[in-house]
Amino acid sequence: MTSVTTIDPAERFLRRQTPIQRVHHVLHAYPAISPLIVLVAASVVFGLVNPRFFMPENLSLIGQQVAVVGALAIGQTIIILTAGIDLSVGAVMVFTAMIMASSVASFGLPAPAALALGVVVGTAAGGINGLLVTRLRLPPFIVTLGTLNVFVALTLLYSGGQTVQSQDIPDLLLWPGQAIDFGSFKITTGVIMMLLMYAVGSYVLRNTAWGRHIYAVGDDIEAARLAGISVSRLLLSGYMVAGFVYAITAWIMIGRVGAASPNAATDANLDSITAVVIGGTSLFGGRGLLIGSLLGALIVGVFRNGLALAGVDVLWQTLVVGVLVIVAVATDQWIRRVRA
Amino acid sequence: MTGTMGTPSPIIEARGLIKTYGSVVALDGADFELYPGEVLAVIGDNGAGKSTLIKCLSGALVPDEGEIRVEGQPVHFRRPQDARAVGIETVYQSLAVAPALDIASNMYLGRELRRPGVLGSVFRMLDHGAMQRHAREQLQHLGIGTIQSITQAVETLSGGQRQAVAVARAAAFGSKVIILDEPTAALGVKESAQVLKLIRDLRDRGLPVILISHNMPHVFEVSDRVHIQRLGRRVAVVTPATHTASDAVAIMTGALDAAGATSAA
Ligand SMILES: Nc1ncnc2c1ncn2[C@@H]1O[C@H](COP(=O)(O)OP(=O)(O)O)[C@@H](O)[C@H]1O
Ligand SMILES: [Mg+2]
């Protein structure tokens, strides 16, 4: 706490805080605290209900189950921080995955070239979203609802609805599915790639001007413009970075599934938004932490896994996730109301 | 930097500015001059085009027509950063702060400081420490507001403190002109007095200030000249020495013909 000027007693009296206000201020300053508490509490409870929960095999499984949604949530977080939303995440990822896999299987491209092509296509797909949002000034919800359908259709047209099977996919594309043993823990390369993207993304969002501008634009776009930020260019770059992340996630998904199916990951859109929201990032933009989205993805994974281990029906898992989303958004509304 | 008749030439000069919003004419051929070292007040009724005028001077708006010169050179500001690049800093009526960002981030928004060495040049790493230190010094220097922590979000500040942050930002970076659009609107008596003192300090440092205000006592207390805006035009320029506040209000509202007032331009 760095004091600029001393506060006189009357001022201090005016600033006295009830315990609830103090909690409010802490949550406001550190938005990842509440998801962290939820994650720890839920893990403890599930561990007590079924000790198998904490077995290394089970924790490794949760990691693998979370990798795809967790990685997608990185791109989604960037878009939501700009006060946008991306409904095309899943479609872009599957489209990119099909491009990667079938350019080897059907067109005989070398694996590294196929991977590079997929990354370029994913980034360009994000760029299309960005151009539509910034040039035509359409709401991101509408733009990405449109491109969601466009990419789903393109995927089916391009692949003819055919899944590329494991034996037709080169090792390089399957590499993210490889498990590395840490004792009894089996961490896949895909999980490590996701964690690396979180580390890099967190650094960029916190420690570079580009990252601070992403927050500023989502917080108050006019203030950002008047402060000299080239808003359109920044938003476009944000959508392109998100597209790049989706392409890397496509690679992770091919490794995880061991195949590339045009009908994969149908829930990825809403799951990625769920992770971001449960992670404490505001749908109104400008506030949240990337690490929160990892916590959010883990919370969903832990609830699904823990409830399954406890023998609870899958429908109840879905219901619990729905309740978590509503609680998270309500908490965000409350946190945003902080005042001097 | 002196003109033909021994009077200095304007730092900023605008001729025939026109700006329309659809069918609304916000500026209808407005002229403007700001001279070195002066405090120029801009007054006018609500909707007279004061904010639009200064937004044209600060690059936030591009006028439909008209010419702007800075130190005699024609300029075509297309974006706020163009005006900032030549040393014109503005506190907008809306304050233009990002509420969820902290005070230091807001003061350095759009011109963040990077760490020296490879951390800054290769890894683009921001120097949060230096920005916080400078922001704190700047606020201390102004003596405005009681702010607990430089890392607190601007939305946790009172209206007056937010205004102080916006004013401090402009004062910290303005090297040629400082524009303040209604800087005391949200302030109490004590805080307003501090802003007025700041304006005089800036002038004493040799920086000219454009002050848009509704508050006639403030205007007549600090300004050297008063630009009166009415229906999108400058109708008169008066000085506190030759005109009273009620004269100015009469011209502003059209009750007194501008031609009947002696121009002090
Ligand atoms: N963004 C805008 N869109 C439409 N009309 C505007 C906009 N900004 C200002 N105006 C109109 O332009 C005129 C001048 O406004 P403004 O420059 O804000 O006046 P002042 O600052 O003197 O009160 C007003 O009629 C106002 O309604
Ligand atoms: Mg105004």
Short mmCIF file of C-alpha atoms in Angstrom, two decimals, chain B residues 77-211:
data_model
loop_
_atom_site.label_atom_id
_atom_site.label_comp_id
_atom_site.label_asym_id
_atom_site.label_seq_id
_atom_site.Cartn_x
_atom_site.Cartn_y
_atom_site.Cartn_z
CA PHE B 77 -4.96 15.43 -36.91
CA ARG B 78 -6.65 12.15 -37.74
CA ARG B 79 -6.34 10.48 -34.37
CA PRO B 80 -5.74 11.63 -30.78
CA GLN B 81 -2.18 10.32 -30.94
CA ASP B 82 -1.41 12.84 -33.71
CA ALA B 83 -2.17 15.76 -31.42
CA ARG B 84 -0.44 14.11 -28.49
CA ALA B 85 2.64 13.67 -30.62
CA VAL B 86 2.99 17.44 -30.98
CA GLY B 87 2.46 18.01 -27.25
CA ILE B 88 -1.26 18.76 -27.04
CA GLU B 89 -2.82 16.98 -24.06
CA THR B 90 -6.51 16.92 -23.31
CA VAL B 91 -8.73 16.19 -20.35
CA TYR B 92 -12.04 15.29 -21.95
CA GLN B 93 -15.37 16.05 -20.37
CA SER B 94 -15.96 12.29 -20.17
CA LEU B 95 -12.50 12.02 -18.52
CA ALA B 96 -11.60 9.14 -20.85
CA VAL B 97 -10.28 6.85 -18.14
CA ALA B 98 -10.63 3.08 -18.16
CA PRO B 99 -12.46 2.35 -14.89
CA ALA B 100 -11.17 -1.18 -14.26
CA LEU B 101 -7.53 -0.23 -14.84
CA ASP B 102 -5.45 1.14 -12.02
CA ILE B 103 -4.30 4.74 -11.69
CA ALA B 104 -0.79 4.19 -13.03
CA SER B 105 -2.02 2.14 -16.00
CA ASN B 106 -4.47 4.87 -16.86
CA MET B 107 -1.87 7.61 -16.68
CA TYR B 108 0.40 5.66 -19.03
CA LEU B 109 -2.30 4.16 -21.24
CA GLY B 110 -1.16 4.30 -24.85
CA ARG B 111 2.42 5.30 -23.93
CA GLU B 112 3.52 2.62 -21.54
CA LEU B 113 7.12 2.48 -20.41
CA ARG B 114 9.08 -0.67 -21.19
CA ARG B 115 11.85 -2.22 -19.15
CA PRO B 116 15.36 -1.32 -20.25
CA GLY B 117 17.46 -3.94 -22.05
CA VAL B 118 16.32 -7.16 -23.69
CA LEU B 119 13.38 -7.52 -21.30
CA GLY B 120 11.89 -4.44 -22.89
CA SER B 121 13.13 -4.71 -26.43
CA VAL B 122 12.67 -8.44 -27.03
CA PHE B 123 10.12 -9.48 -24.43
CA ARG B 124 8.20 -6.19 -24.59
CA MET B 125 8.04 -6.20 -20.82
CA LEU B 126 6.42 -3.17 -19.22
CA ASP B 127 8.12 -1.31 -16.40
CA HIS B 128 5.23 -1.32 -13.94
CA GLY B 129 7.48 -0.03 -11.16
CA ALA B 130 8.64 3.05 -13.03
CA MET B 131 5.14 3.88 -14.21
CA GLN B 132 3.77 3.60 -10.69
CA ARG B 133 6.59 5.71 -9.30
CA HIS B 134 6.13 8.47 -11.84
CA ALA B 135 2.35 8.42 -11.51
CA ARG B 136 2.65 8.78 -7.75
CA GLU B 137 5.11 11.65 -8.09
CA GLN B 138 2.84 13.41 -10.51
CA LEU B 139 -0.19 13.18 -8.22
CA GLN B 140 1.90 14.26 -5.26
CA HIS B 141 3.23 17.15 -7.28
CA LEU B 142 -0.31 18.32 -8.03
CA GLY B 143 -1.36 17.85 -4.43
CA ILE B 144 -4.78 16.82 -5.65
CA GLY B 145 -6.97 14.32 -3.89
CA THR B 146 -6.21 11.76 -1.27
CA ILE B 147 -5.39 8.55 -3.03
CA GLN B 148 -4.61 5.46 -1.02
CA SER B 149 -2.77 3.42 -3.59
CA ILE B 150 -1.51 4.05 -7.07
CA THR B 151 -2.46 0.46 -7.96
CA GLN B 152 -6.12 0.82 -7.11
CA ALA B 153 -8.67 0.71 -9.90
CA VAL B 154 -9.90 4.09 -11.05
CA GLU B 155 -13.49 3.00 -10.48
CA THR B 156 -12.82 2.82 -6.76
CA LEU B 157 -12.05 6.56 -6.76
CA SER B 158 -14.47 9.40 -6.15
CA GLY B 159 -15.47 11.64 -9.05
CA GLY B 160 -13.04 14.31 -7.92
CA GLN B 161 -10.17 11.85 -7.63
CA ARG B 162 -10.87 10.51 -11.11
CA GLN B 163 -10.78 14.02 -12.44
CA ALA B 164 -7.48 14.52 -10.62
CA VAL B 165 -6.05 11.44 -12.37
CA ALA B 166 -7.15 12.74 -15.77
CA VAL B 167 -5.74 16.20 -15.06
CA ALA B 168 -2.49 14.76 -13.74
CA ARG B 169 -2.11 12.67 -16.88
CA ALA B 170 -2.50 15.72 -19.10
CA ALA B 171 -0.20 17.84 -16.97
CA ALA B 172 2.44 15.11 -16.95
CA PHE B 173 2.62 14.74 -20.72
CA GLY B 174 1.52 18.10 -22.11
CA SER B 175 4.52 19.86 -23.53
CA LYS B 176 2.85 22.47 -25.70
CA VAL B 177 -0.83 22.93 -24.83
CA ILE B 178 -3.18 21.59 -22.20
CA ILE B 179 -6.90 21.43 -22.87
CA LEU B 180 -9.32 20.96 -20.00
CA ASP B 181 -12.99 20.34 -20.82
CA GLU B 182 -15.11 21.13 -17.75
CA PRO B 183 -12.39 20.00 -15.34
CA THR B 184 -14.19 21.23 -12.23
CA ALA B 185 -17.65 19.93 -13.09
CA ALA B 186 -17.50 16.99 -10.68
CA LEU B 187 -15.43 18.74 -8.04
CA GLY B 188 -16.21 20.30 -4.69
CA VAL B 189 -15.06 23.77 -3.68
CA LYS B 190 -11.73 22.65 -2.28
CA GLU B 191 -10.87 20.39 -5.22
CA SER B 192 -11.93 23.06 -7.73
CA ALA B 193 -9.57 25.51 -6.08
CA GLN B 194 -6.76 22.98 -6.51
CA VAL B 195 -7.49 22.61 -10.21
CA LEU B 196 -7.54 26.39 -10.63
CA LYS B 197 -4.21 26.57 -8.85
CA LEU B 198 -2.90 23.85 -11.17
CA ILE B 199 -4.00 25.89 -14.18
CA ARG B 200 -2.07 28.91 -12.90
CA ASP B 201 0.94 26.69 -12.17
CA LEU B 202 0.87 25.36 -15.72
CA ARG B 203 0.72 28.86 -17.09
CA ASP B 204 3.62 29.87 -14.83
CA ARG B 205 5.56 26.97 -16.33
CA GLY B 206 4.88 28.65 -19.68
CA LEU B 207 2.24 26.18 -20.87
CA PRO B 208 -0.85 27.68 -22.41
CA VAL B 209 -4.14 26.24 -21.18
CA ILE B 210 -7.55 26.02 -22.80
CA LEU B 211 -10.23 25.87 -20.13
#
